[in-house]
Amino acid sequence: MADNERISTSLNLPVDTRIWPLKRYTDMHRFSIEDPEHFWSEEARKLDWYETWDKVLDWEPPYARWFVGGKLNASYQCVDRHVKTWRKSKVAIYWEGETGETRVLSYSTLYRDVNRFASILEKLGVKKGDKIALYMPMVPELPIFMLAACRIGAVHTVIFSGFSAQAIADRVNDTKAKIIITADGGYRRGKTIKLKEITDEAVQDCPSIERIIVVKRTGEDIPWSEGKDVWLSDLLTDAAKYVEPEPMESTHPLYILYTSGTTGKPKGIVHGTGGYLVYNHSAYKWVFDIREDSVFWCTADVGWVTGHSNIVYAPLSHGAAIVLYEGAPDYPEIDRWWDIIDKYGVTVLYTSPTAIRMFMRSGEKWLEKYDLSTLELLGSVGEPINPEAWEWYYRYIGKERCPIVDTWWQTETGGIMISPTPGIEEIPLKPGSATLPLPGVDAVIVDNDGNEIPPGETGLLIIKKPWPGIMMDIYGDSDRYRETYWSKFPGSYYAGDFAMRDKDGYFWMLGRADEVLKIAGHRIGTAEVESAVISHPSVTEVAVASKPDEIKGDALVLFVTLRENEKPSDELKKEINKHLRENIGPIATADEIYFVDSMPKTRSGKIMRRVLKAVASGQDIGDLTTLEDEGSVEEAKRAYAELLKTKK
Ligand code: PRX
């Protein structure tokens, strides 16, 4: 059988012979789909297990349990197994603070610290299955605490350090964390963020918190509560040197990470231990083609899933050297990242389209001073990358030498799902396309009724088979888990993204199909923003929309109706934004706030979001070709005209 025919059969697609000389990828993908248990058991053997599994996959939809009966420990995978080899003296983390200081941690230093931190947690009474929260700047103590927690079987929940006190309290109360770890402060664009003060405000409403561990970073004066607060440095004085890693059941939760959904309450995504680690270990190799001498820099914050999987668990499980940078990309100037690449000899850069667009706008002159010749591979994640940004990235950062891996995935998927896989075989690239599903990922595009649609048509992305990285549940809300991901297309995982597959089988990811926004790559639920704004005393109703933004991809726009005696004013707009920052955090700042007399609604009372979007982005209502469930075209046109009339 000719290669092309074989590909056509396995992927069930028409074949373009110029694109499809692929063999290794296709064979591997086909094998993984035809015999997933065999395929994944081979992959799982690349990790160290205390006990081998009895069953590779227990699939009782919608619950997939991987490597059932197996036992392993994530901290062992990421540190212990390296210190038994020459990697003992290899660099694990090159850390650079925003203010210029640096720390270099070898695997043996990391091992020592993970053990000491684990001993501290034990002494404070943290046990297997307990939850601990981390609200920290990007300092080495953050990954160290994550690894220390999983060493003793505790489940961490990392809260992004840009979140507000309210957002921390919501997350801590949902998990009932016993301990929260923070820092006196963090640096951002030369200013300090008062993390301890924010934590104190949050824990006033968190009865489960027994202790606050504080890492010293800025050295500023902070409020202190004797008995509750404790400095990390004081705890370390009598920390033990070694803590035996707890052999964890493969299906035991590793962490809970909150993300936005279509209701006001964030979802606690629960990831398991064995499946998550196996999936990320393999995906990392396939996508980033990582080698022993690679220097890998993922610029995300550890507080997001990208940071969990691609700063901590996947790279460290490979014994890779990573860069961890604390601060803003444009501090003190917009060339900070190029300086870091030059200084540490970064070989793989993994970042977001928003960052690339920001650099693109500031121009190539900022690159001139730096040697970027160590770069071999570039990555993109978090939002669709427009072809202009892709080409700029390729030409000016990669100097037309480095392939770009556009990686599509989600907090829920645990690891990268659709991406070029140079670690398996060079996949011909197309700017703006995430290319092909990873081995084990059975991705298809369907219409609203679940029928596969022909190439070139836009539909919804679903995954037909479980993969090891898949989330285990929504913490404390299995009904929501079932409903959100598994009810629309029973038996298949519904991702909530629009996508298109072209005639070569390449995937083009086209943005969210639900009421979740992506603002500068951050995931924000419209309902979450709305429930924050509605708590402002002047507001009676609010609806959230987005408009295209040159840098952020999308920008947040609010439509607000006011109480009877309230007058629209710029002052009030500022106040609403301040209120949003206090309730969620700076990521939820609105670019525009419009005061309107009433909201555009269907007869059944549903807000017509497409009408809002058209008004927010200055599009004509005529562009609204598909209205889906949001009322008739006539209704929408009327609502559009009405909204334009009253918008202030
Ligand atoms: O809409 C997709 C978009 O980000 C969503 C997932 O967001 P989050 O859980 O915050 O995880 C982001 C990082 C893994 C997806 O549903 N998205 C992510 N990567 C891409 C993307 N959209 C297009 N292309 C991508 N490469």
XYZ file of C-alpha atoms and ligand atoms in Angstrom:
674
model
C 0.000 0.000 0.000
C 1.390 3.435 -0.856
C 1.996 5.742 2.069
C -0.628 8.151 0.965
C -3.301 5.519 0.735
C -2.410 4.258 4.153
C -2.750 7.731 5.633
C -6.001 8.203 3.885
C -7.338 5.004 5.402
C -6.143 5.665 8.903
C -7.316 9.239 9.097
C -10.238 8.760 6.826
C -9.336 11.841 4.858
C -8.684 12.875 1.331
C -4.959 13.188 0.865
C -2.843 15.938 -0.566
C 0.291 14.177 -1.736
C 2.491 17.231 -1.197
C 1.666 17.367 2.494
C 1.513 13.702 3.258
C 4.764 11.888 3.024
C 4.342 11.390 6.804
C 4.928 7.897 7.984
C 6.165 7.699 11.562
C 3.510 10.045 12.838
C 0.725 8.307 10.963
C 1.738 4.830 12.030
C 2.061 5.899 15.616
C -1.235 7.750 15.631
C -3.055 4.860 14.055
C -1.602 2.344 16.483
C -2.530 4.596 19.424
C -6.141 4.801 18.293
C -6.502 1.159 17.337
C -4.908 -0.238 20.462
C -4.760 2.538 23.061
C -4.126 0.244 25.994
C -1.110 -1.323 24.394
C 0.155 2.032 23.197
C -0.204 3.783 26.568
C 1.212 0.943 28.596
C 4.406 1.252 26.519
C 4.494 4.982 27.213
C 3.786 4.492 30.932
C 6.829 2.240 31.251
C 8.994 5.312 30.642
C 8.177 6.438 34.192
C 9.198 4.782 37.475
C 6.399 2.955 39.275
C 6.358 1.487 42.765
C 3.665 -0.895 41.601
C 2.615 -1.647 38.064
C -1.023 -1.190 37.102
C -3.518 -4.037 36.866
C -5.560 -2.284 34.246
C -4.414 0.342 31.743
C -7.802 1.964 31.363
C -11.039 1.719 33.229
C -13.509 3.620 31.046
C -16.943 4.071 32.464
C -18.133 7.137 30.622
C -17.684 9.887 31.579
C -14.969 8.690 33.935
C -11.644 7.449 32.639
C -9.293 5.973 35.205
C -5.775 5.288 33.954
C -3.235 2.737 35.133
C -5.571 1.452 37.819
C -3.749 -0.303 40.643
C -0.437 1.366 39.744
C 1.487 3.454 42.262
C 3.975 6.250 41.660
C 5.009 9.614 43.018
C 5.226 12.820 40.981
C 8.017 14.344 43.020
C 10.038 11.142 42.636
C 9.592 11.385 38.839
C 10.707 15.000 38.788
C 13.655 14.920 41.170
C 14.698 11.635 42.788
C 15.201 9.755 39.610
C 17.531 12.407 38.231
C 19.733 12.685 41.286
C 20.540 9.015 40.910
C 22.207 9.817 37.613
C 24.721 12.302 36.221
C 21.861 14.809 36.137
C 22.493 15.360 39.814
C 24.678 18.295 38.878
C 22.651 19.337 35.856
C 20.793 22.645 36.005
C 17.101 22.181 36.752
C 16.034 25.820 37.060
C 17.589 29.050 35.863
C 15.622 31.613 37.789
C 15.676 35.301 37.053
C 13.876 37.869 39.177
C 12.328 40.918 37.616
C 14.781 43.081 39.507
C 17.735 41.278 37.927
C 18.874 38.816 40.586
C 19.436 35.233 39.523
C 19.442 31.786 41.125
C 20.561 28.572 39.512
C 19.217 25.343 41.008
C 20.768 22.036 40.065
C 18.731 18.845 40.318
C 20.481 18.044 43.573
C 19.580 21.455 45.039
C 16.022 20.976 43.883
C 15.990 17.531 45.482
C 17.300 18.900 48.757
C 14.724 21.711 48.809
C 11.776 19.536 47.828
C 12.628 17.208 50.701
C 13.038 20.019 53.215
C 9.809 21.697 52.144
C 7.977 18.369 52.308
C 9.248 17.901 55.851
C 7.913 21.346 56.807
C 4.491 20.486 55.481
C 4.526 17.222 57.379
C 5.483 18.998 60.582
C 2.555 21.340 60.121
C 0.289 18.312 60.025
C -0.346 18.065 56.287
C -1.314 14.513 55.357
C -2.023 12.519 52.256
C -5.146 13.875 50.551
C -5.064 17.250 52.372
C -5.334 20.349 50.207
C -2.851 23.185 50.292
C -3.196 26.483 48.442
C -0.358 28.442 46.856
C -0.651 32.142 46.085
C 2.846 33.047 45.077
C 5.027 35.033 42.707
C 7.116 33.195 40.114
C 9.949 32.240 42.438
C 11.597 28.792 42.704
C 9.738 28.172 45.974
C 6.525 27.834 43.981
C 7.469 24.688 41.999
C 9.353 23.421 45.035
C 6.222 23.597 47.176
C 4.186 21.910 44.441
C 6.634 19.023 44.350
C 6.848 18.935 48.146
C 3.078 18.651 48.369
C 2.858 15.746 45.973
C 5.818 14.064 47.651
C 3.661 13.541 50.741
C 0.442 12.980 48.824
C -1.072 16.403 49.486
C -3.095 18.000 46.691
C -2.064 21.505 45.674
C -4.182 24.236 44.278
C -2.171 27.068 42.788
C -3.947 30.417 42.611
C -2.556 32.804 40.001
C -0.887 35.723 41.812
C -2.897 38.261 39.793
C -6.155 37.134 41.397
C -7.956 39.225 44.020
C -8.730 38.357 47.651
C -12.266 37.373 46.706
C -11.032 34.972 44.019
C -8.590 33.400 46.497
C -11.307 32.985 49.125
C -13.647 31.309 46.619
C -10.984 28.794 45.635
C -9.735 28.106 49.149
C -13.259 27.610 50.440
C -14.080 25.242 47.626
C -11.052 23.036 48.353
C -11.066 23.584 52.158
C -7.295 23.990 52.042
C -5.574 23.781 55.438
C -2.548 25.844 54.596
C -1.907 28.696 52.238
C 1.576 29.587 51.109
C 2.303 33.088 49.929
C 5.108 35.674 49.871
C 5.477 39.069 51.470
C 5.100 40.457 47.974
C 5.962 40.043 44.334
C 7.350 42.315 41.633
C 5.448 43.385 38.580
C 6.710 46.090 36.244
C 8.865 47.582 38.958
C 6.024 47.823 41.455
C 5.413 45.455 44.335
C 2.221 43.464 44.696
C 1.229 43.032 48.315
C 0.546 39.338 48.247
C 0.509 38.852 52.011
C -2.014 41.647 52.512
C -4.259 40.214 49.816
C -3.922 36.757 51.371
C -4.840 38.127 54.808
C -7.931 39.759 53.388
C -8.900 36.512 51.666
C -8.408 34.210 54.640
C -10.660 36.296 56.870
C -13.408 34.401 55.091
C -11.634 31.037 54.926
C -12.279 29.023 58.093
C -10.324 25.999 56.836
C -6.965 27.812 56.792
C -4.847 26.938 59.826
C -1.507 28.465 58.861
C -0.066 30.941 56.381
C 3.501 30.168 55.294
C 5.264 33.294 54.055
C 8.216 33.302 51.664
C 10.393 36.406 51.852
C 10.732 38.082 48.492
C 10.435 41.873 48.629
C 11.451 42.398 52.242
C 8.706 44.966 52.753
C 6.876 45.321 56.052
C 3.820 43.129 56.185
C 0.944 42.599 58.601
C 1.633 39.637 60.864
C -0.617 37.438 62.906
C 1.320 35.600 65.607
C 0.384 31.937 65.792
C -1.121 31.833 62.321
C 1.631 33.275 60.148
C 5.006 31.650 59.868
C 8.097 32.490 57.817
C 9.392 29.779 55.539
C 12.912 30.557 56.714
C 11.959 29.847 60.352
C 10.379 26.549 59.425
C 13.441 25.536 57.453
C 15.762 25.757 60.440
C 14.751 22.320 61.637
C 13.577 20.735 58.400
C 14.503 17.117 57.732
C 16.850 16.307 54.862
C 14.830 13.470 53.467
C 11.166 12.588 53.318
C 10.163 9.269 51.855
C 7.932 9.862 48.808
C 4.443 8.518 49.331
C 3.597 5.795 46.781
C 0.417 7.306 45.347
C -2.356 5.450 43.595
C -2.277 6.402 39.934
C -5.864 7.647 40.248
C -5.209 9.814 43.293
C -5.626 13.550 42.591
C -2.364 15.361 41.932
C -3.794 18.857 41.910
C -6.879 20.993 41.559
C -6.691 23.991 39.266
C -9.549 26.431 38.843
C -10.661 27.659 35.474
C -13.583 29.626 34.135
C -16.702 28.100 32.709
C -20.119 29.244 31.664
C -21.455 29.894 35.169
C -20.191 32.430 37.699
C -18.453 29.798 39.792
C -14.995 28.720 38.612
C -14.520 25.002 38.082
C -11.961 23.101 40.130
C -10.371 20.860 37.526
C -9.033 17.732 39.212
C -6.046 16.042 37.601
C -4.928 12.585 38.618
C -1.396 11.346 39.112
C -0.499 8.461 36.781
C -2.435 9.384 33.657
C -1.511 13.045 33.884
C 2.199 12.350 34.307
C 2.385 9.724 31.586
C 0.505 11.898 29.131
C 2.592 14.980 29.797
C 5.856 13.087 29.777
C 5.095 11.711 26.321
C 3.487 14.828 24.851
C 6.423 16.967 25.938
C 8.884 14.778 24.084
C 6.752 14.575 20.959
C 6.014 18.293 20.759
C 9.221 19.926 21.954
C 11.651 17.289 20.749
C 13.473 17.814 24.013
C 17.100 16.751 24.299
C 19.503 16.492 27.183
C 21.121 19.818 26.300
C 17.862 21.699 25.704
C 17.151 24.839 27.675
C 13.401 25.146 27.801
C 11.537 28.337 28.558
C 7.780 28.389 28.955
C 6.814 31.986 29.674
C 3.398 31.213 31.195
C 2.719 31.750 34.863
C 2.856 28.607 36.982
C -0.659 29.598 38.101
C -2.138 28.388 34.793
C -2.236 24.867 33.426
C 0.489 25.700 30.911
C 2.785 26.383 33.841
C 1.741 23.272 35.753
C 2.372 20.955 32.834
C 5.119 22.742 30.929
C 7.146 24.483 33.594
C 6.865 21.890 36.321
C 5.707 18.352 35.641
C 6.664 17.582 32.040
C 10.083 19.265 31.804
C 11.236 18.159 35.249
C 10.071 14.601 34.642
C 12.499 14.632 31.695
C 15.302 16.163 33.727
C 15.272 19.202 31.455
C 16.808 22.574 32.284
C 14.129 25.243 32.475
C 14.056 29.012 32.713
C 11.730 30.590 35.251
C 11.316 34.337 34.911
C 9.472 36.268 37.561
C 8.444 39.464 35.903
C 6.854 41.327 33.045
C 8.091 40.935 29.446
C 8.486 44.676 29.020
C 10.407 45.481 32.166
C 12.569 47.488 32.335
C 12.296 47.545 28.519
C 10.582 45.497 25.884
C 13.793 43.541 25.127
C 13.853 41.690 28.451
C 12.975 38.314 26.969
C 15.625 38.521 24.257
C 18.173 39.303 26.903
C 17.089 36.200 28.853
C 17.296 33.957 25.776
C 20.745 35.267 24.978
C 21.943 34.946 28.575
C 20.792 31.362 29.223
C 21.089 29.989 25.713
C 17.405 29.094 25.512
C 16.747 26.465 22.840
C 12.948 26.207 23.064
C 10.678 29.193 23.643
C 7.017 28.484 24.427
C 4.782 31.536 24.671
C 1.447 33.123 23.766
C 0.191 34.880 20.642
C -0.597 37.951 22.772
C 3.067 38.272 23.739
C 4.174 37.799 20.138
C 1.766 40.489 18.924
C 3.042 42.853 21.587
C 6.656 42.371 20.451
C 5.635 42.633 16.835
C 4.090 46.022 17.478
C 7.175 47.352 19.215
C 9.302 46.442 16.189
C 12.359 44.375 15.306
C 14.847 46.985 16.473
C 14.593 45.571 19.994
C 16.082 42.303 18.798
C 19.239 43.715 17.262
C 21.462 43.581 20.320
C 20.830 39.932 21.087
C 22.087 36.579 19.964
C 19.074 34.317 19.533
C 20.964 31.684 17.588
C 20.552 29.037 20.301
C 16.819 28.841 19.575
C 15.800 25.657 17.782
C 12.059 25.493 18.284
C 9.280 27.958 19.030
C 5.886 27.269 20.559
C 2.565 29.025 20.866
C -0.371 28.339 23.190
C -3.554 29.670 24.700
C -5.381 31.327 21.813
C -5.491 31.180 18.048
C -2.350 32.607 16.475
C -3.068 34.793 13.478
C -0.869 34.096 10.434
C 0.765 37.583 10.615
C 1.949 36.955 14.183
C 3.038 33.420 13.231
C 5.112 34.740 10.350
C 6.679 37.469 12.440
C 7.589 34.929 15.131
C 9.025 32.610 12.499
C 11.033 35.272 10.695
C 12.335 37.531 13.460
C 12.602 35.273 16.482
C 13.253 31.950 14.800
C 15.246 33.560 11.928
C 13.440 31.236 9.536
C 15.265 28.267 11.053
C 12.966 27.198 13.872
C 9.724 25.324 13.400
C 6.748 26.685 15.325
C 4.592 24.312 17.310
C 1.130 25.813 17.671
C -0.252 23.755 20.528
C -3.963 23.497 21.205
C -5.128 22.240 24.580
C -7.053 23.187 27.708
C -6.879 23.145 31.492
C -9.189 20.137 31.291
C -7.108 18.154 28.810
C -4.073 18.258 31.099
C -1.591 18.245 28.233
C -1.129 19.302 24.620
C -3.668 17.679 22.288
C -3.241 19.092 18.794
C 0.161 20.270 17.654
C 3.014 19.537 15.293
C 5.171 16.757 16.728
C 8.769 17.299 15.632
C 9.804 14.825 18.335
C 8.136 12.121 16.224
C 8.537 13.481 12.723
C 8.703 16.917 11.102
C 5.146 17.887 10.232
C 4.886 20.403 7.378
C 3.570 23.606 8.958
C 0.830 26.015 7.967
C 0.803 29.393 9.728
C -2.298 29.550 11.960
C -2.985 25.814 12.065
C -2.298 23.610 15.109
C -1.836 20.829 12.497
C -2.601 17.302 13.758
C -3.750 15.458 16.885
C -1.096 13.877 19.081
C -0.949 10.097 19.319
C -3.836 8.890 21.463
C -6.017 11.855 20.570
C -9.037 10.912 18.495
C -10.175 14.403 17.510
C -13.006 15.049 15.072
C -15.137 17.976 14.040
C -18.885 17.617 14.149
C -22.039 19.630 13.598
C -24.516 20.351 16.380
C -25.995 16.874 16.031
C -22.679 15.116 16.356
C -22.251 14.241 12.671
C -18.730 14.515 11.299
C -18.524 17.328 8.801
C -16.574 17.554 5.555
C -13.179 19.283 5.272
C -13.364 23.053 5.075
C -16.510 23.426 7.162
C -16.558 24.909 10.640
C -17.922 22.792 13.451
C -17.300 21.779 17.052
C -14.266 19.889 18.255
C -14.849 16.663 20.141
C -12.516 13.924 21.322
C -13.962 10.486 20.812
C -11.764 8.456 23.122
C -10.313 9.141 26.551
C -6.591 9.956 26.771
C -4.462 9.708 29.914
C -4.224 13.473 30.545
C -7.954 13.953 30.780
C -9.285 15.582 33.948
C -10.754 13.264 36.558
C -13.668 15.429 37.649
C -14.774 18.911 38.662
C -13.979 19.135 42.347
C -17.151 18.665 44.349
C -19.415 18.936 41.315
C -19.648 15.753 39.290
C -22.977 16.831 37.807
C -21.346 19.860 36.271
C -18.547 17.678 34.922
C -21.024 15.369 33.244
C -23.165 18.184 31.968
C -20.383 20.461 30.650
C -18.209 17.984 28.837
C -20.182 14.825 28.188
C -23.867 15.596 27.723
C -23.810 17.395 24.371
C -22.245 14.453 22.540
C -22.658 11.425 24.827
C -19.542 9.298 25.033
C -17.316 12.015 23.553
C -15.503 14.886 25.242
C -16.883 18.253 24.165
C -14.113 20.847 24.157
C -16.250 23.952 23.639
C -14.153 25.185 20.692
C -15.011 25.884 17.093
C -12.644 24.253 14.650
C -12.188 23.454 10.996
C -10.255 20.663 9.365
C -8.807 21.380 5.945
C -8.383 19.000 3.055
C -5.010 17.852 4.399
C -6.575 16.932 7.707
C -5.035 19.927 9.479
C -6.951 21.461 12.371
C -7.638 25.187 12.505
C -8.794 26.193 15.969
C -11.282 29.014 15.724
C -12.080 30.137 19.280
C -14.629 29.330 21.947
C -18.103 28.163 21.091
C -19.457 28.786 24.599
C -19.705 31.778 26.886
C -16.055 31.737 27.767
C -13.765 34.518 26.557
C -10.066 34.511 25.875
C -8.610 37.897 26.735
C -4.842 38.077 26.227
C -4.877 34.286 26.428
C -6.573 34.374 29.850
C -9.723 32.397 30.168
C -12.610 34.420 31.579
C -16.233 33.365 31.847
C -18.815 35.967 30.879
C -20.980 34.817 33.814
C -18.088 35.245 36.237
C -17.548 38.842 35.120
C -21.271 39.525 35.111
C -21.777 38.247 38.642
C -18.899 40.454 39.828
C -20.266 43.587 38.119
C -23.834 43.019 39.260
C -22.706 43.232 42.869
C -21.841 46.904 42.283
C -24.559 49.003 43.977
C -25.229 51.231 40.931
C -25.789 48.364 38.498
C -29.071 46.609 37.774
C -28.060 44.486 34.811
C -24.875 43.685 32.957
C -23.864 41.695 29.927
C -20.362 40.933 28.762
C -19.112 40.877 25.188
C -15.769 41.031 23.488
C -14.299 42.969 20.608
C -11.239 42.170 18.503
C -8.018 43.659 19.835
C -4.769 43.982 17.925
C -2.655 42.653 20.797
C -4.915 40.773 23.194
C -6.868 38.946 20.508
C -10.074 39.952 22.223
C -10.830 42.772 24.649
C -13.525 42.831 27.318
C -16.584 45.042 26.768
C -19.410 45.551 29.266
C -22.967 46.647 28.650
C -24.497 47.967 31.835
C -27.922 49.235 32.860
C -27.983 51.491 35.906
C -30.346 51.974 38.810
C -32.939 54.634 38.251
C -31.217 57.535 39.957
C -27.715 56.743 38.729
C -26.193 58.889 35.996
C -23.743 57.428 33.474
C -20.301 58.977 33.912
C -16.638 58.236 33.266
C -16.182 58.186 37.018
C -18.667 55.372 37.320
C -16.938 53.445 34.542
C -13.687 53.666 36.480
C -15.421 52.569 39.614
C -16.920 49.529 37.911
C -13.496 48.518 36.649
C -12.054 48.936 40.123
C -14.844 46.760 41.454
C -13.996 44.115 38.854
C -10.340 44.173 39.809
C -11.238 43.730 43.455
C -13.578 40.850 42.748
C -11.574 38.950 40.152
C -8.243 40.633 39.438
C -6.596 42.858 36.819
C -7.094 40.253 34.069
C -10.802 41.108 34.149
C -10.386 44.827 33.368
C -12.903 46.043 30.773
C -11.618 48.029 27.796
C -15.030 49.572 27.179
C -18.077 50.025 29.357
C -21.303 51.113 27.693
C -24.346 52.243 29.617
C -27.564 51.176 27.881
C -31.272 51.452 28.676
C -31.942 47.728 28.346
C -30.317 44.470 27.237
C -31.004 42.828 23.894
C -32.973 39.698 24.757
C -34.916 37.033 22.983
C -38.590 36.555 23.805
C -37.584 33.785 26.147
C -35.358 36.213 28.052
C -31.950 35.033 26.833
C -29.352 37.736 26.201
C -28.458 37.978 22.516
C -24.700 37.888 22.838
C -24.049 38.107 19.157
C -25.897 41.397 19.052
C -23.718 42.657 21.880
C -20.634 41.435 20.098
C -21.636 43.151 16.871
C -22.201 46.452 18.675
C -19.024 46.088 20.747
C -16.854 45.406 17.723
C -18.541 47.906 15.420
C -19.683 45.149 13.060
C -22.832 45.502 11.071
C -25.741 43.354 12.165
C -25.766 42.070 8.598
C -22.572 40.192 9.483
C -24.527 38.116 11.961
C -25.254 35.231 9.711
C -25.769 32.539 12.306
C -27.753 33.364 15.361
C -27.909 29.872 16.780
C -30.222 29.909 19.802
C -30.201 33.608 20.229
C -33.527 34.652 18.744
C -34.605 35.299 15.199
C -32.746 37.536 12.759
C -35.591 40.054 12.957
C -35.458 40.171 16.728
C -31.703 40.604 16.621
C -31.912 43.477 14.141
C -34.442 45.275 16.278
C -32.353 44.728 19.393
C -29.241 45.916 17.577
C -30.881 49.193 16.492
C -32.261 49.753 19.987
C -28.890 49.125 21.608
C -27.063 51.504 19.283
C -29.607 54.208 20.072
C -29.201 54.083 23.831
C -25.485 53.265 24.118
C -23.522 55.934 26.050
O -10.202 28.156 23.096
C -9.070 27.341 23.240
C -7.882 28.203 23.583
O -7.782 28.183 24.994
C -8.816 27.381 25.561
C -8.312 26.693 26.795
O -7.961 27.648 27.736
P -7.191 27.248 29.053
O -7.940 26.179 29.749
O -6.953 28.521 29.798
O -5.841 26.646 28.586
C -4.961 27.407 27.845
C -3.617 26.770 27.710
C -3.556 25.344 27.508
C -9.193 26.448 24.451
O -10.476 25.909 24.650
N -6.635 27.692 23.009
C -5.637 27.090 23.661
N -4.620 26.822 22.816
C -5.000 27.246 21.595
C -6.291 27.802 21.723
N -6.951 28.274 20.657
C -6.341 28.220 19.463
N -5.101 27.723 19.267
C -4.391 27.232 20.298
N -3.164 26.767 20.098
